[in-house]
Amino acid sequence: MNVLVINCGSSSVKYQLFDMADESLLAKGIVEKIGEGVSIVKHAARGQEVRYEAAIANHEQAFDHIRKALMDPTTGVLRSADDLDAIGHRVVHGGEAFVQSTLIDDKVIATLEEYSALAPLHNPPNLVGIRCAAKAFPGKPHVGVFDTAFHQTMPKHAFVYALPYELYQRGRIRRYGFHGTSHRFVTMRAAEFLGIPLDRFNAITCHLGNGCSMAAVAGGRSVDTTMGLTPLEGLVMGTRSGDIDPAIVFHLARSNGWTLDAIDALLNKKSGLLGLSGLSNDCRTLVEAAPTNERAKLALDVFCYRIRKYIGAYLAALGRADAVIFTGGIGENSVPLRRQILEGLDALGIELDPAANEVRGREAIITRPSSRIRALVVPTNEELLIARDTLAIAGKQG
Ligand code: AMP
């Protein structure tokens, strides 16, 4: 079974092709800057990488390039479309309708269109990807894998906001949470790694990348998460503020005359590590600058403090935790930030081992053997989990 995984954004399409017999990656690539005049296509397969520029006006044309790259007579990995068995799509917002991955049909598409209002930046391009892939690879099963689905097990007291209840009942305004595929992947991997049955595994998962979120996981199921109605809430991120007093919005609008669009851009694109430091949204740049740059240091201090605070909150929410898991570009690679987050938490049962923490991009336990709660690094692989779900659901069709 060959499964193609698609992650379609507003101006890019990322793809990975897996041979699910052994879960090996056959090809991966990206079409970037779609509709921006000169687009870039990168395709890697069989140990070779091809990169070229082309005028790609829309997503439909992007899929023509992907199809050709996958079936190229010399460098391709598929002889024909017959060699492709199913396609899995990353979909950001599945709302309350999708509690697990789902075979896509017209009814599913109609429901996702309804959720476009909740995720205007993400769901419309995801839907474009589904439509274009259906045209490029007709007659194949397409499966939707939702960023929100893993968090649909949250209890009501964790997902409702303390707003008039009608806003939830009629407007579906509630905490949904995102990065669910990543939180689920690292939860399963860590439980396996530690030899703890998933239904007894309690963990705090920290997905720290460009976007950052944490989840409290009880018995392998998400019971709380830091992102909310949108991916803006919770942790400090590259350019997103995370938690703030909502009254700041009114203050900016009333006292400073800011428009809603300007405040939206401020909180989503100009805040977080970038806004605090005035230097960069990349934690590597900030770690390098911090010894001589006060604002870079402050940005990292705020970033790490927020994560520590949520670790404490989630320990209390769970009552008992087996593990704290780090993943995402920062979680997997940043030795100094993991140290700053976990240092001094011995009394809570998390005893960081500074030597074991010197690990980048591979699975490892980073706490001392005596630590009651183990901290781990687990590289995430959302695409592989999308491919597994797609195989499981498409397999049932055939
Ligand atoms: P992601 O969104 O998961 O790709 O993560 C992107 C972020 O990970 C970047 O903003 C970097 O700050 C961080 N990152 C990636 N590689 C490293 C590294 N080797 N060391 C520290 N941070 C890294």
JSON list of C-alpha atoms in Angstrom, two decimals, residues 29 75 87 108 118 148 156 171 243 250 256 291 297 337 397-398:
[
{"chain": "A", "resi": 29, "resn": "GLY", "atom": "CA", "xyz": [8.52, 17.48, -1.52]},
{"chain": "A", "resi": 75, "resn": "THR", "atom": "CA", "xyz": [13.33, 9.75, -11.09]},
{"chain": "A", "resi": 87, "resn": "ILE", "atom": "CA", "xyz": [-4.34, 9.88, 0.02]},
{"chain": "A", "resi": 108, "resn": "VAL", "atom": "CA", "xyz": [-17.57, 15.60, 5.04]},
{"chain": "A", "resi": 118, "resn": "LEU", "atom": "CA", "xyz": [-13.62, 28.87, 12.66]},
{"chain": "A", "resi": 148, "resn": "THR", "atom": "CA", "xyz": [-8.41, 19.02, 16.52]},
{"chain": "A", "resi": 156, "resn": "LYS", "atom": "CA", "xyz": [-16.53, 19.95, 29.21]},
{"chain": "A", "resi": 171, "resn": "GLY", "atom": "CA", "xyz": [-21.86, 29.63, 18.13]},
{"chain": "A", "resi": 243, "resn": "ASP", "atom": "CA", "xyz": [-2.40, 33.93, 26.68]},
{"chain": "A", "resi": 250, "resn": "PHE", "atom": "CA", "xyz": [-10.36, 46.71, 23.96]},
{"chain": "A", "resi": 256, "resn": "ASN", "atom": "CA", "xyz": [-5.14, 53.82, 20.72]},
{"chain": "A", "resi": 291, "resn": "PRO", "atom": "CA", "xyz": [24.08, 36.65, 26.88]},
{"chain": "A", "resi": 297, "resn": "LYS", "atom": "CA", "xyz": [16.93, 36.92, 27.17]},
{"chain": "A", "resi": 337, "resn": "LEU", "atom": "CA", "xyz": [15.56, 25.79, 26.50]},
{"chain": "A", "resi": 397, "resn": "GLN", "atom": "CA", "xyz": [-12.95, 0.30, 1.95]},
{"chain": "A", "resi": 398, "resn": "GLY", "atom": "CA", "xyz": [-11.10, -2.14, -0.26]}
]
